[in-house]
Amino acid sequence: MNSQDVILGMLMKEALTGYEIKQLLEDVFSYFYGSSYGTIYPTLTRLEKEGLVTKESVLQEGKPNKNVLNITDKGRECFKAYLLGPLEEDSTKKSDFMMRLYFGEFVGYDKVIAWLKQVQEQAQSNFNQLSERYSLHRDEMHPAQIICIQIGINEYKAKLETIAQGLFSIEKLAQEKKSSVN
């Protein structure tokens, strides 16, 4: 899976502008696909050169023209080939948090607690946003999309539960250490 596959998949449903694609990548797709802003427009240019998408310039009064992208038959074939190909193994994104946590013994309990609380807050925010979007759009979603979003929600639940348990343990150890010093 790469940016090409994700963008072609978006265009299978409807024509979109580059900005709308960027918004989707930052919104719902951000929970299971990491893409940088800098890859979107070069990918769109390449897709157009390869004949996988066409660009239509739509005139707008009082605004710059809007470029709307449509998938071509060749693009549909390419996307379907991706879908029908073998599943790729999921890869874990690089995690600065996990790396620091693993080596947390070198910074002490207070710093580890701060990291856990920071990541707990972010995970809770992501969980809340994903849950809210799910409840708002569930009735419009295909059953496969529902399963996808439910997996994301359950992953956040598991992460939050594990962090809460870890925080409890580390805070208890920190308290015991402070008590033994005094």
PDB file of C-alpha atoms in Angstrom:
ATOM      1  CA  MET A   1       0.000   0.000   0.000  1.00  0.00           C
ATOM      2  CA  ASN A   2       1.244   3.446  -0.854  1.00  0.00           C
ATOM      3  CA  SER A   3      -0.121   6.946  -1.403  1.00  0.00           C
ATOM      4  CA  GLN A   4      -1.114   6.043  -4.961  1.00  0.00           C
ATOM      5  CA  ASP A   5      -3.346   3.198  -3.753  1.00  0.00           C
ATOM      6  CA  VAL A   6      -4.992   5.348  -1.085  1.00  0.00           C
ATOM      7  CA  ILE A   7      -5.634   8.288  -3.447  1.00  0.00           C
ATOM      8  CA  LEU A   8      -7.010   6.053  -6.213  1.00  0.00           C
ATOM      9  CA  GLY A   9      -9.297   4.446  -3.629  1.00  0.00           C
ATOM     10  CA  MET A  10     -10.642   7.854  -2.607  1.00  0.00           C
ATOM     11  CA  LEU A  11     -11.292   8.744  -6.242  1.00  0.00           C
ATOM     12  CA  MET A  12     -13.183   5.468  -6.823  1.00  0.00           C
ATOM     13  CA  LYS A  13     -16.064   6.952  -4.858  1.00  0.00           C
ATOM     14  CA  GLU A  14     -16.070  10.509  -6.185  1.00  0.00           C
ATOM     15  CA  ALA A  15     -14.057  13.210  -7.930  1.00  0.00           C
ATOM     16  CA  LEU A  16     -11.997  15.268  -5.479  1.00  0.00           C
ATOM     17  CA  THR A  17      -9.658  18.236  -5.401  1.00  0.00           C
ATOM     18  CA  GLY A  18      -6.116  17.953  -4.066  1.00  0.00           C
ATOM     19  CA  TYR A  19      -7.227  19.894  -1.006  1.00  0.00           C
ATOM     20  CA  GLU A  20     -10.092  17.455  -0.350  1.00  0.00           C
ATOM     21  CA  ILE A  21      -7.682  14.518  -0.653  1.00  0.00           C
ATOM     22  CA  LYS A  22      -5.335  16.227   1.808  1.00  0.00           C
ATOM     23  CA  GLN A  23      -8.252  16.733   4.231  1.00  0.00           C
ATOM     24  CA  LEU A  24      -9.259  13.061   4.022  1.00  0.00           C
ATOM     25  CA  LEU A  25      -5.661  11.941   4.629  1.00  0.00           C
ATOM     26  CA  GLU A  26      -5.494  14.178   7.689  1.00  0.00           C
ATOM     27  CA  ASP A  27      -8.916  13.093   8.919  1.00  0.00           C
ATOM     28  CA  VAL A  28     -10.229   9.547   8.755  1.00  0.00           C
ATOM     29  CA  PHE A  29      -7.239   7.997   6.968  1.00  0.00           C
ATOM     30  CA  SER A  30      -4.768   9.369   9.526  1.00  0.00           C
ATOM     31  CA  TYR A  31      -5.819   6.626  11.948  1.00  0.00           C
ATOM     32  CA  PHE A  32      -4.422   3.843   9.760  1.00  0.00           C
ATOM     33  CA  TYR A  33      -2.255   5.414   7.082  1.00  0.00           C
ATOM     34  CA  GLY A  34       0.577   7.866   7.587  1.00  0.00           C
ATOM     35  CA  SER A  35       1.219  10.235   4.710  1.00  0.00           C
ATOM     36  CA  SER A  36       3.004  13.521   4.629  1.00  0.00           C
ATOM     37  CA  TYR A  37       1.561  16.624   3.003  1.00  0.00           C
ATOM     38  CA  GLY A  38       4.610  16.738   0.746  1.00  0.00           C
ATOM     39  CA  THR A  39       3.746  13.435  -0.940  1.00  0.00           C
ATOM     40  CA  ILE A  40       0.193  14.297  -2.002  1.00  0.00           C
ATOM     41  CA  TYR A  41       0.776  16.729  -4.861  1.00  0.00           C
ATOM     42  CA  PRO A  42       3.794  14.920  -6.374  1.00  0.00           C
ATOM     43  CA  THR A  43       1.735  11.711  -6.289  1.00  0.00           C
ATOM     44  CA  LEU A  44      -1.190  13.448  -8.002  1.00  0.00           C
ATOM     45  CA  THR A  45       1.134  14.800 -10.699  1.00  0.00           C
ATOM     46  CA  ARG A  46       2.569  11.327 -11.288  1.00  0.00           C
ATOM     47  CA  LEU A  47      -0.909   9.747 -11.389  1.00  0.00           C
ATOM     48  CA  GLU A  48      -1.950  12.267 -14.029  1.00  0.00           C
ATOM     49  CA  LYS A  49       1.207  11.650 -16.120  1.00  0.00           C
ATOM     50  CA  GLU A  50       0.607   7.891 -15.952  1.00  0.00           C
ATOM     51  CA  GLY A  51      -2.994   8.320 -17.131  1.00  0.00           C
ATOM     52  CA  LEU A  52      -4.507   7.032 -13.892  1.00  0.00           C
ATOM     53  CA  VAL A  53      -6.357  10.295 -13.188  1.00  0.00           C
ATOM     54  CA  THR A  54      -7.468  13.300 -15.167  1.00  0.00           C
ATOM     55  CA  LYS A  55      -7.586  16.859 -13.932  1.00  0.00           C
ATOM     56  CA  GLU A  56     -10.459  19.161 -14.782  1.00  0.00           C
ATOM     57  CA  SER A  57     -10.115  22.870 -14.105  1.00  0.00           C
ATOM     58  CA  VAL A  58     -13.356  24.303 -12.715  1.00  0.00           C
ATOM     59  CA  LEU A  59     -13.791  28.060 -12.954  1.00  0.00           C
ATOM     60  CA  GLN A  60     -14.857  29.790  -9.756  1.00  0.00           C
ATOM     61  CA  GLU A  61     -16.046  33.330  -9.569  1.00  0.00           C
ATOM     62  CA  GLY A  62     -13.883  35.482  -7.320  1.00  0.00           C
ATOM     63  CA  LYS A  63     -11.614  32.554  -6.432  1.00  0.00           C
ATOM     64  CA  PRO A  64      -8.763  30.683  -8.081  1.00  0.00           C
ATOM     65  CA  ASN A  65      -9.769  27.855 -10.402  1.00  0.00           C
ATOM     66  CA  LYS A  66     -10.370  24.527  -8.712  1.00  0.00           C
ATOM     67  CA  ASN A  67      -8.665  21.397 -10.093  1.00  0.00           C
ATOM     68  CA  VAL A  68     -10.945  18.382  -9.754  1.00  0.00           C
ATOM     69  CA  LEU A  69      -9.401  14.944 -10.149  1.00  0.00           C
ATOM     70  CA  ASN A  70     -11.252  12.017 -11.694  1.00  0.00           C
ATOM     71  CA  ILE A  71     -10.056   8.434 -11.843  1.00  0.00           C
ATOM     72  CA  THR A  72      -9.671   6.949 -15.335  1.00  0.00           C
ATOM     73  CA  ASP A  73     -10.499   3.411 -16.421  1.00  0.00           C
ATOM     74  CA  LYS A  74      -6.772   2.662 -16.244  1.00  0.00           C
ATOM     75  CA  GLY A  75      -6.740   4.066 -12.693  1.00  0.00           C
ATOM     76  CA  ARG A  76      -9.703   1.861 -11.723  1.00  0.00           C
ATOM     77  CA  GLU A  77      -7.894  -1.199 -13.087  1.00  0.00           C
ATOM     78  CA  CYS A  78      -4.748  -0.258 -11.174  1.00  0.00           C
ATOM     79  CA  PHE A  79      -6.674   0.196  -7.930  1.00  0.00           C
ATOM     80  CA  LYS A  80      -8.590  -3.060  -8.374  1.00  0.00           C
ATOM     81  CA  ALA A  81      -5.269  -4.857  -9.003  1.00  0.00           C
ATOM     82  CA  TYR A  82      -4.059  -3.500  -5.650  1.00  0.00           C
ATOM     83  CA  LEU A  83      -7.241  -4.651  -3.893  1.00  0.00           C
ATOM     84  CA  LEU A  84      -7.121  -8.114  -5.433  1.00  0.00           C
ATOM     85  CA  GLY A  85      -3.387  -8.555  -4.776  1.00  0.00           C
ATOM     86  CA  PRO A  86      -2.033 -10.301  -1.683  1.00  0.00           C
ATOM     87  CA  LEU A  87      -2.395  -8.553   1.658  1.00  0.00           C
ATOM     88  CA  GLU A  88       0.755  -6.853   2.830  1.00  0.00           C
ATOM     89  CA  GLU A  89       1.796  -7.330   6.416  1.00  0.00           C
ATOM     90  CA  ASP A  90       0.879  -4.355   8.592  1.00  0.00           C
ATOM     91  CA  SER A  91       3.855  -2.325   9.670  1.00  0.00           C
ATOM     92  CA  THR A  92       4.088  -0.459  12.930  1.00  0.00           C
ATOM     93  CA  LYS A  93       4.892   3.173  12.454  1.00  0.00           C
ATOM     94  CA  LYS A  94       8.067   4.376  14.070  1.00  0.00           C
ATOM     95  CA  SER A  95       7.243   5.487  17.574  1.00  0.00           C
ATOM     96  CA  ASP A  96       9.449   7.932  19.417  1.00  0.00           C
ATOM     97  CA  PHE A  97       7.281   7.394  22.491  1.00  0.00           C
ATOM     98  CA  MET A  98       7.755   3.618  22.456  1.00  0.00           C
ATOM     99  CA  MET A  99      11.517   3.972  21.990  1.00  0.00           C
ATOM    100  CA  ARG A 100      11.817   6.420  24.881  1.00  0.00           C
ATOM    101  CA  LEU A 101       9.531   4.307  27.054  1.00  0.00           C
ATOM    102  CA  TYR A 102      11.644   1.233  26.401  1.00  0.00           C
ATOM    103  CA  PHE A 103      14.716   3.103  27.652  1.00  0.00           C
ATOM    104  CA  GLY A 104      12.810   4.876  30.441  1.00  0.00           C
ATOM    105  CA  GLU A 105      14.992   3.295  33.114  1.00  0.00           C
ATOM    106  CA  PHE A 106      17.633   5.906  32.251  1.00  0.00           C
ATOM    107  CA  VAL A 107      15.478   8.962  33.035  1.00  0.00           C
ATOM    108  CA  GLY A 108      13.557   8.054  36.172  1.00  0.00           C
ATOM    109  CA  TYR A 109       9.920   7.591  37.054  1.00  0.00           C
ATOM    110  CA  ASP A 110       8.820  11.229  36.864  1.00  0.00           C
ATOM    111  CA  LYS A 111       9.827  11.575  33.214  1.00  0.00           C
ATOM    112  CA  VAL A 112       8.209   8.239  32.297  1.00  0.00           C
ATOM    113  CA  ILE A 113       5.013   9.346  34.052  1.00  0.00           C
ATOM    114  CA  ALA A 114       5.046  12.612  32.087  1.00  0.00           C
ATOM    115  CA  TRP A 115       5.442  10.699  28.790  1.00  0.00           C
ATOM    116  CA  LEU A 116       2.634   8.302  29.687  1.00  0.00           C
ATOM    117  CA  LYS A 117       0.292  11.160  30.598  1.00  0.00           C
ATOM    118  CA  GLN A 118       1.118  13.042  27.401  1.00  0.00           C
ATOM    119  CA  VAL A 119       0.469  10.016  25.187  1.00  0.00           C
ATOM    120  CA  GLN A 120      -2.626   9.109  27.224  1.00  0.00           C
ATOM    121  CA  GLU A 121      -4.067  12.579  26.571  1.00  0.00           C
ATOM    122  CA  GLN A 122      -3.359  12.338  22.823  1.00  0.00           C
ATOM    123  CA  ALA A 123      -4.743   8.793  22.570  1.00  0.00           C
ATOM    124  CA  GLN A 124      -7.875   9.849  24.455  1.00  0.00           C
ATOM    125  CA  SER A 125      -8.348  12.788  22.088  1.00  0.00           C
ATOM    126  CA  ASN A 126      -7.892  10.530  19.026  1.00  0.00           C
ATOM    127  CA  PHE A 127     -10.265   7.957  20.516  1.00  0.00           C
ATOM    128  CA  ASN A 128     -12.896  10.630  21.160  1.00  0.00           C
ATOM    129  CA  GLN A 129     -12.579  12.087  17.638  1.00  0.00           C
ATOM    130  CA  LEU A 130     -12.732   8.707  15.928  1.00  0.00           C
ATOM    131  CA  SER A 131     -15.687   7.609  18.060  1.00  0.00           C
ATOM    132  CA  GLU A 132     -17.520  10.855  17.318  1.00  0.00           C
ATOM    133  CA  ARG A 133     -16.959  10.556  13.554  1.00  0.00           C
ATOM    134  CA  TYR A 134     -18.039   6.940  13.695  1.00  0.00           C
ATOM    135  CA  SER A 135     -21.289   7.781  15.484  1.00  0.00           C
ATOM    136  CA  LEU A 136     -22.011  10.623  13.040  1.00  0.00           C
ATOM    137  CA  HIS A 137     -21.329   8.660   9.829  1.00  0.00           C
ATOM    138  CA  ARG A 138     -22.038   5.049  10.802  1.00  0.00           C
ATOM    139  CA  ASP A 139     -25.348   4.888   8.925  1.00  0.00           C
ATOM    140  CA  GLU A 140     -23.640   5.986   5.675  1.00  0.00           C
ATOM    141  CA  MET A 141     -20.727   3.567   5.963  1.00  0.00           C
ATOM    142  CA  HIS A 142     -20.178   0.307   4.122  1.00  0.00           C
ATOM    143  CA  PRO A 143     -19.922  -2.693   6.504  1.00  0.00           C
ATOM    144  CA  ALA A 144     -16.200  -3.030   5.685  1.00  0.00           C
ATOM    145  CA  GLN A 145     -15.648   0.626   6.675  1.00  0.00           C
ATOM    146  CA  ILE A 146     -17.492  -0.003   9.940  1.00  0.00           C
ATOM    147  CA  ILE A 147     -15.166  -2.908  10.752  1.00  0.00           C
ATOM    148  CA  CYS A 148     -12.129  -0.759   9.897  1.00  0.00           C
ATOM    149  CA  ILE A 149     -13.210   2.057  12.213  1.00  0.00           C
ATOM    150  CA  GLN A 150     -14.172  -0.389  14.986  1.00  0.00           C
ATOM    151  CA  ILE A 151     -10.668  -1.893  14.853  1.00  0.00           C
ATOM    152  CA  GLY A 152      -9.226   1.614  15.254  1.00  0.00           C
ATOM    153  CA  ILE A 153     -11.526   2.389  18.179  1.00  0.00           C
ATOM    154  CA  ASN A 154     -10.655  -0.895  19.908  1.00  0.00           C
ATOM    155  CA  GLU A 155      -6.917  -0.306  19.381  1.00  0.00           C
ATOM    156  CA  TYR A 156      -7.248   3.070  21.125  1.00  0.00           C
ATOM    157  CA  LYS A 157      -9.229   1.450  23.963  1.00  0.00           C
ATOM    158  CA  ALA A 158      -6.507  -1.171  24.450  1.00  0.00           C
ATOM    159  CA  LYS A 159      -3.769   1.494  24.361  1.00  0.00           C
ATOM    160  CA  LEU A 160      -5.604   3.648  26.897  1.00  0.00           C
ATOM    161  CA  GLU A 161      -6.186   0.687  29.205  1.00  0.00           C
ATOM    162  CA  THR A 162      -2.534  -0.372  29.018  1.00  0.00           C
ATOM    163  CA  ILE A 163      -1.316   3.170  29.664  1.00  0.00           C
ATOM    164  CA  ALA A 164      -3.685   3.524  32.659  1.00  0.00           C
ATOM    165  CA  GLN A 165      -2.371   0.273  34.146  1.00  0.00           C
ATOM    166  CA  GLY A 166       1.225   1.337  33.459  1.00  0.00           C
ATOM    167  CA  LEU A 167       0.678   4.743  35.017  1.00  0.00           C
ATOM    168  CA  PHE A 168      -0.775   3.139  38.128  1.00  0.00           C
ATOM    169  CA  SER A 169       2.256   0.834  38.457  1.00  0.00           C
ATOM    170  CA  ILE A 170       4.876   3.509  37.769  1.00  0.00           C
ATOM    171  CA  GLU A 171       3.203   6.061  40.062  1.00  0.00           C
ATOM    172  CA  LYS A 172       3.108   3.436  42.821  1.00  0.00           C
ATOM    173  CA  LEU A 173       6.819   2.671  42.323  1.00  0.00           C
ATOM    174  CA  ALA A 174       7.653   6.395  42.307  1.00  0.00           C
ATOM    175  CA  GLN A 175       5.715   6.880  45.549  1.00  0.00           C
ATOM    176  CA  GLU A 176       7.465   3.916  47.179  1.00  0.00           C
ATOM    177  CA  LYS A 177      10.851   5.298  46.132  1.00  0.00           C
ATOM    178  CA  LYS A 178      10.019   8.725  47.585  1.00  0.00           C
ATOM    179  CA  SER A 179       8.794   7.121  50.842  1.00  0.00           C
ATOM    180  CA  SER A 180      11.972   5.073  51.208  1.00  0.00           C
ATOM    181  CA  VAL A 181      14.137   8.184  50.711  1.00  0.00           C
ATOM    182  CA  ASN A 182      12.296  10.177  53.389  1.00  0.00           C
TER     183      ASN A 182
END
